PDB file of C-alpha atoms in Angstrom:
ATOM      1  CA  MET A  59       0.000   0.000   0.000  1.00  0.00           C
ATOM      2  CA  SER A  60       2.837   2.418   0.748  1.00  0.00           C
ATOM      3  CA  GLY A  61       4.163   1.930  -2.816  1.00  0.00           C
ATOM      4  CA  ILE A  62       0.888   3.241  -4.161  1.00  0.00           C
ATOM      5  CA  VAL A  63       1.106   6.311  -1.963  1.00  0.00           C
ATOM      6  CA  LYS A  64       4.724   6.903  -2.978  1.00  0.00           C
ATOM      7  CA  ASN A  65       3.912   6.631  -6.672  1.00  0.00           C
ATOM      8  CA  SER A  66       0.898   8.888  -6.541  1.00  0.00           C
ATOM      9  CA  GLY A  67       2.927  11.408  -4.526  1.00  0.00           C
ATOM     10  CA  ARG A  68       5.706  11.429  -7.107  1.00  0.00           C
ATOM     11  CA  ARG A  69       3.299  11.742  -9.983  1.00  0.00           C
ATOM     12  CA  GLY A  70       1.301  14.384  -8.148  1.00  0.00           C
ATOM     13  CA  ALA A  71       4.433  16.445  -7.503  1.00  0.00           C
ATOM     14  CA  ALA A  72       5.491  16.120 -11.126  1.00  0.00           C
ATOM     15  CA  ARG A  73       2.035  17.120 -12.337  1.00  0.00           C
ATOM     16  CA  ARG A  74       1.992  20.115  -9.967  1.00  0.00           C
ATOM     17  CA  SER A  75       5.384  21.131 -11.378  1.00  0.00           C
ATOM     18  CA  LEU A  76       4.025  20.720 -14.885  1.00  0.00           C
ATOM     19  CA  ALA A  77       0.986  22.848 -14.044  1.00  0.00           C
ATOM     20  CA  LEU A  78       3.269  25.583 -12.698  1.00  0.00           C
ATOM     21  CA  VAL A  79       5.414  25.467 -15.823  1.00  0.00           C
ATOM     22  CA  GLY A  80       2.231  25.542 -17.918  1.00  0.00           C
ATOM     23  CA  GLY A  81       1.131  28.721 -16.193  1.00  0.00           C
ATOM     24  CA  VAL A  82       4.504  30.312 -16.891  1.00  0.00           C
ATOM     25  CA  LEU A  83       4.355  29.255 -20.537  1.00  0.00           C
ATOM     26  CA  LEU A  84       0.894  30.744 -20.906  1.00  0.00           C
ATOM     27  CA  SER A  85       2.065  33.994 -19.351  1.00  0.00           C
ATOM     28  CA  VAL A  86       4.817  34.319 -21.969  1.00  0.00           C
ATOM     29  CA  GLY A  87       2.462  33.596 -24.838  1.00  0.00           C
ATOM     30  CA  ILE A  88       2.859  29.926 -25.689  1.00  0.00           C
ATOM     31  CA  SER A  89      -0.467  28.688 -26.950  1.00  0.00           C
ATOM     32  CA  ALA A  90      -2.628  26.193 -25.088  1.00  0.00           C
ATOM     33  CA  PRO A  91      -2.602  23.590 -27.926  1.00  0.00           C
ATOM     34  CA  ALA A  92       1.205  23.477 -27.928  1.00  0.00           C
ATOM     35  CA  MET A  93       1.261  23.210 -24.157  1.00  0.00           C
ATOM     36  CA  ALA A  94      -1.470  20.568 -24.111  1.00  0.00           C
ATOM     37  CA  GLN A  95       0.440  18.338 -26.520  1.00  0.00           C
ATOM     38  CA  SER A  96       3.503  18.605 -24.317  1.00  0.00           C
ATOM     39  CA  ALA A  97       1.474  17.980 -21.151  1.00  0.00           C
ATOM     40  CA  ASP A  98      -0.188  14.910 -22.679  1.00  0.00           C
ATOM     41  CA  GLU A  99       3.154  13.433 -23.677  1.00  0.00           C
ATOM     42  CA  THR A 100       4.653  14.184 -20.261  1.00  0.00           C
ATOM     43  CA  ASN A 101       1.678  12.618 -18.474  1.00  0.00           C
ATOM     44  CA  ALA A 102       2.000   9.521 -20.647  1.00  0.00           C
ATOM     45  CA  VAL A 103       5.679   9.190 -19.783  1.00  0.00           C
ATOM     46  CA  LEU A 104       5.007   9.739 -16.082  1.00  0.00           C
ATOM     47  CA  SER A 105       2.283   7.093 -16.188  1.00  0.00           C
ATOM     48  CA  GLU A 106       4.719   4.714 -17.886  1.00  0.00           C
ATOM     49  CA  ILE A 107       7.233   5.315 -15.097  1.00  0.00           C
ATOM     50  CA  ASP A 108       4.586   4.874 -12.387  1.00  0.00           C
ATOM     51  CA  GLN A 109       3.539   1.522 -13.840  1.00  0.00           C
ATOM     52  CA  GLN A 110       6.985   0.110 -13.226  1.00  0.00           C
ATOM     53  CA  LYS A 111       7.723  -1.402  -9.847  1.00  0.00           C
ATOM     54  CA  ASP A 112       9.599   0.730  -7.314  1.00  0.00           C
ATOM     55  CA  GLY A 113      13.292   0.645  -8.046  1.00  0.00           C
ATOM     56  CA  MET A 114      12.869  -1.091 -11.408  1.00  0.00           C
ATOM     57  CA  LEU A 115      13.517   2.028 -13.525  1.00  0.00           C
ATOM     58  CA  ASP A 116      17.268   2.267 -13.971  1.00  0.00           C
ATOM     59  CA  GLU A 117      19.341   5.358 -14.574  1.00  0.00           C
ATOM     60  CA  ALA A 118      19.868   4.611 -18.264  1.00  0.00           C
ATOM     61  CA  SER A 119      16.090   4.350 -18.809  1.00  0.00           C
ATOM     62  CA  ALA A 120      15.455   7.601 -16.949  1.00  0.00           C
ATOM     63  CA  LEU A 121      18.135   9.381 -18.975  1.00  0.00           C
ATOM     64  CA  ALA A 122      16.787   7.967 -22.257  1.00  0.00           C
ATOM     65  CA  THR A 123      13.219   9.019 -21.426  1.00  0.00           C
ATOM     66  CA  SER A 124      14.423  12.448 -20.380  1.00  0.00           C
ATOM     67  CA  ALA A 125      16.418  12.852 -23.604  1.00  0.00           C
ATOM     68  CA  ARG A 126      13.431  11.778 -25.704  1.00  0.00           C
ATOM     69  CA  LEU A 127      11.270  14.453 -24.092  1.00  0.00           C
ATOM     70  CA  ARG A 128      13.955  17.137 -24.364  1.00  0.00           C
ATOM     71  CA  ASP A 129      14.565  16.266 -28.027  1.00  0.00           C
ATOM     72  CA  GLY A 130      10.819  16.624 -28.597  1.00  0.00           C
ATOM     73  CA  GLY A 131      10.930  20.119 -27.106  1.00  0.00           C
ATOM     74  CA  ASP A 132       9.520  19.197 -23.691  1.00  0.00           C
ATOM     75  CA  VAL A 133      12.306  20.410 -21.422  1.00  0.00           C
ATOM     76  CA  ALA A 134       9.953  20.679 -18.435  1.00  0.00           C
ATOM     77  CA  GLY A 135       8.833  17.084 -18.964  1.00  0.00           C
ATOM     78  CA  SER A 136      12.462  16.029 -19.174  1.00  0.00           C
ATOM     79  CA  ALA A 137      13.113  17.679 -15.812  1.00  0.00           C
ATOM     80  CA  SER A 138      10.032  16.005 -14.308  1.00  0.00           C
ATOM     81  CA  VAL A 139      11.241  12.546 -15.324  1.00  0.00           C
ATOM     82  CA  LEU A 140      14.667  13.162 -13.812  1.00  0.00           C
ATOM     83  CA  GLU A 141      13.184  14.638 -10.646  1.00  0.00           C
ATOM     84  CA  ALA A 142      10.915  11.603 -10.187  1.00  0.00           C
ATOM     85  CA  PHE A 143      13.867   9.263 -10.721  1.00  0.00           C
ATOM     86  CA  LEU A 144      16.127  11.170  -8.319  1.00  0.00           C
ATOM     87  CA  ILE A 145      13.543  11.067  -5.531  1.00  0.00           C
ATOM     88  CA  GLU A 146      14.095   7.301  -5.358  1.00  0.00           C
ATOM     89  CA  ASN A 147      17.744   7.270  -6.481  1.00  0.00           C
ATOM     90  CA  GLU A 148      19.497  10.129  -4.711  1.00  0.00           C
ATOM     91  CA  GLU A 149      22.997   8.832  -5.479  1.00  0.00           C
ATOM     92  CA  ALA A 150      22.559   8.748  -9.287  1.00  0.00           C
ATOM     93  CA  VAL A 151      25.267  11.214 -10.326  1.00  0.00           C
ATOM     94  CA  ALA A 152      24.758  11.066 -14.114  1.00  0.00           C
ATOM     95  CA  ALA A 153      21.011  11.715 -13.817  1.00  0.00           C
ATOM     96  CA  ARG A 154      21.632  14.516 -11.307  1.00  0.00           C
ATOM     97  CA  ALA A 155      24.158  16.135 -13.670  1.00  0.00           C
ATOM     98  CA  VAL A 156      21.649  16.130 -16.531  1.00  0.00           C
ATOM     99  CA  TYR A 157      18.961  17.378 -14.125  1.00  0.00           C
ATOM    100  CA  ALA A 158      21.189  20.316 -13.108  1.00  0.00           C
ATOM    101  CA  VAL A 159      21.702  21.301 -16.756  1.00  0.00           C
ATOM    102  CA  THR A 160      17.992  20.907 -17.489  1.00  0.00           C
ATOM    103  CA  LEU A 161      16.992  23.126 -14.563  1.00  0.00           C
ATOM    104  CA  CYS A 162      19.347  25.850 -15.779  1.00  0.00           C
ATOM    105  CA  GLN A 163      17.900  25.517 -19.290  1.00  0.00           C
ATOM    106  CA  LEU A 164      14.532  26.200 -17.654  1.00  0.00           C
ATOM    107  CA  ASP A 165      16.063  29.348 -16.091  1.00  0.00           C
ATOM    108  CA  ASP A 166      15.960  27.891 -12.582  1.00  0.00           C
ATOM    109  CA  LEU A 167      19.588  28.784 -11.940  1.00  0.00           C
ATOM    110  CA  GLN A 168      19.383  28.508  -8.168  1.00  0.00           C
ATOM    111  CA  ALA A 169      18.052  24.926  -8.279  1.00  0.00           C
ATOM    112  CA  GLY A 170      20.403  23.986 -11.128  1.00  0.00           C
ATOM    113  CA  ARG A 171      23.439  25.291  -9.260  1.00  0.00           C
ATOM    114  CA  PHE A 172      22.323  23.492  -6.112  1.00  0.00           C
ATOM    115  CA  GLU A 173      22.033  20.214  -8.035  1.00  0.00           C
ATOM    116  CA  GLY A 174      25.394  20.951  -9.666  1.00  0.00           C
ATOM    117  CA  ALA A 175      26.935  21.434  -6.224  1.00  0.00           C
ATOM    118  CA  LYS A 176      25.604  17.997  -5.228  1.00  0.00           C
ATOM    119  CA  VAL A 177      27.211  16.491  -8.337  1.00  0.00           C
ATOM    120  CA  ALA A 178      30.524  18.171  -7.521  1.00  0.00           C
ATOM    121  CA  ALA A 179      30.312  16.993  -3.897  1.00  0.00           C
ATOM    122  CA  ALA A 180      29.920  13.428  -5.179  1.00  0.00           C
ATOM    123  CA  GLY A 181      33.380  13.752  -6.762  1.00  0.00           C
ATOM    124  CA  ALA A 182      32.327  14.157 -10.383  1.00  0.00           C
ATOM    125  CA  SER A 183      35.077  14.664 -12.939  1.00  0.00           C
ATOM    126  CA  ALA A 184      35.742  17.918 -14.773  1.00  0.00           C
ATOM    127  CA  GLN A 185      34.206  16.283 -17.856  1.00  0.00           C
ATOM    128  CA  VAL A 186      30.910  15.752 -15.989  1.00  0.00           C
ATOM    129  CA  MET A 187      30.996  19.243 -14.455  1.00  0.00           C
ATOM    130  CA  ALA A 188      31.744  21.109 -17.729  1.00  0.00           C
ATOM    131  CA  PRO A 189      28.183  20.962 -19.174  1.00  0.00           C
ATOM    132  CA  ILE A 190      26.733  22.004 -15.808  1.00  0.00           C
ATOM    133  CA  ALA A 191      29.040  25.019 -15.615  1.00  0.00           C
ATOM    134  CA  ALA A 192      28.263  25.887 -19.249  1.00  0.00           C
ATOM    135  CA  ALA A 193      24.510  25.884 -18.572  1.00  0.00           C
ATOM    136  CA  CYS A 194      24.482  27.252 -15.022  1.00  0.00           C
ATOM    137  CA  GLY A 195      27.603  29.363 -14.631  1.00  0.00           C
ATOM    138  CA  GLN A 196      29.891  28.998 -11.647  1.00  0.00           C
ATOM    139  CA  ILE A 197      28.866  26.128  -9.392  1.00  0.00           C
ATOM    140  CA  PRO A 198      29.278  26.848  -5.674  1.00  0.00           C
ATOM    141  CA  THR A 199      30.263  24.174  -3.204  1.00  0.00           C
ATOM    142  CA  ILE A 200      27.679  22.706  -0.847  1.00  0.00           C
ATOM    143  CA  ASP A 201      29.457  24.479   2.038  1.00  0.00           C
ATOM    144  CA  GLU A 202      29.154  27.821   0.238  1.00  0.00           C
ATOM    145  CA  LEU A 203      25.456  27.198  -0.334  1.00  0.00           C
ATOM    146  CA  ASN A 204      24.906  26.247   3.310  1.00  0.00           C
ATOM    147  CA  LEU A 205      26.600  29.450   4.485  1.00  0.00           C
ATOM    148  CA  ASN A 206      24.834  31.696   1.990  1.00  0.00           C
ATOM    149  CA  PRO A 207      21.710  30.249   0.275  1.00  0.00           C
ATOM    150  CA  GLU A 208      21.481  33.361  -1.925  1.00  0.00           C
ATOM    151  CA  ILE A 209      24.744  32.455  -3.671  1.00  0.00           C
ATOM    152  CA  GLY A 210      22.965  30.017  -5.971  1.00  0.00           C
ATOM    153  CA  GLN A 211      20.814  32.759  -7.474  1.00  0.00           C
TER     154      GLN A 211
END
């Protein structure tokens, strides 16, 4: 029973995030039909993820699904897939690195830099950190963020 609650919570959080992004897109003039198509595809992907047993979705599958959405123009959906995966797999460095870049592409620099700091704290190589820095700018350390939360902005 707790698995059902966990899944519906993850999907609910992702859908709330999608609704928030939808409101932002509408405010900048993106039409409802374009947004609806993206929302439908994102909901289908999230449903696909929810149908899998807890822990059965691996990092490669999450990254592939995220890339498919991003390539289709659904950057917010891509972020939602990665966020849902990372809730259950906090130590997944590759997914977190892509998530950091995706957040910065969505102009959420503070969250992207925070996720980038987590990737750096996990000991990621310069090769892994380069795309994060390119998308987000300078990545603070976790200690810097803890001392001054405003630094990520």
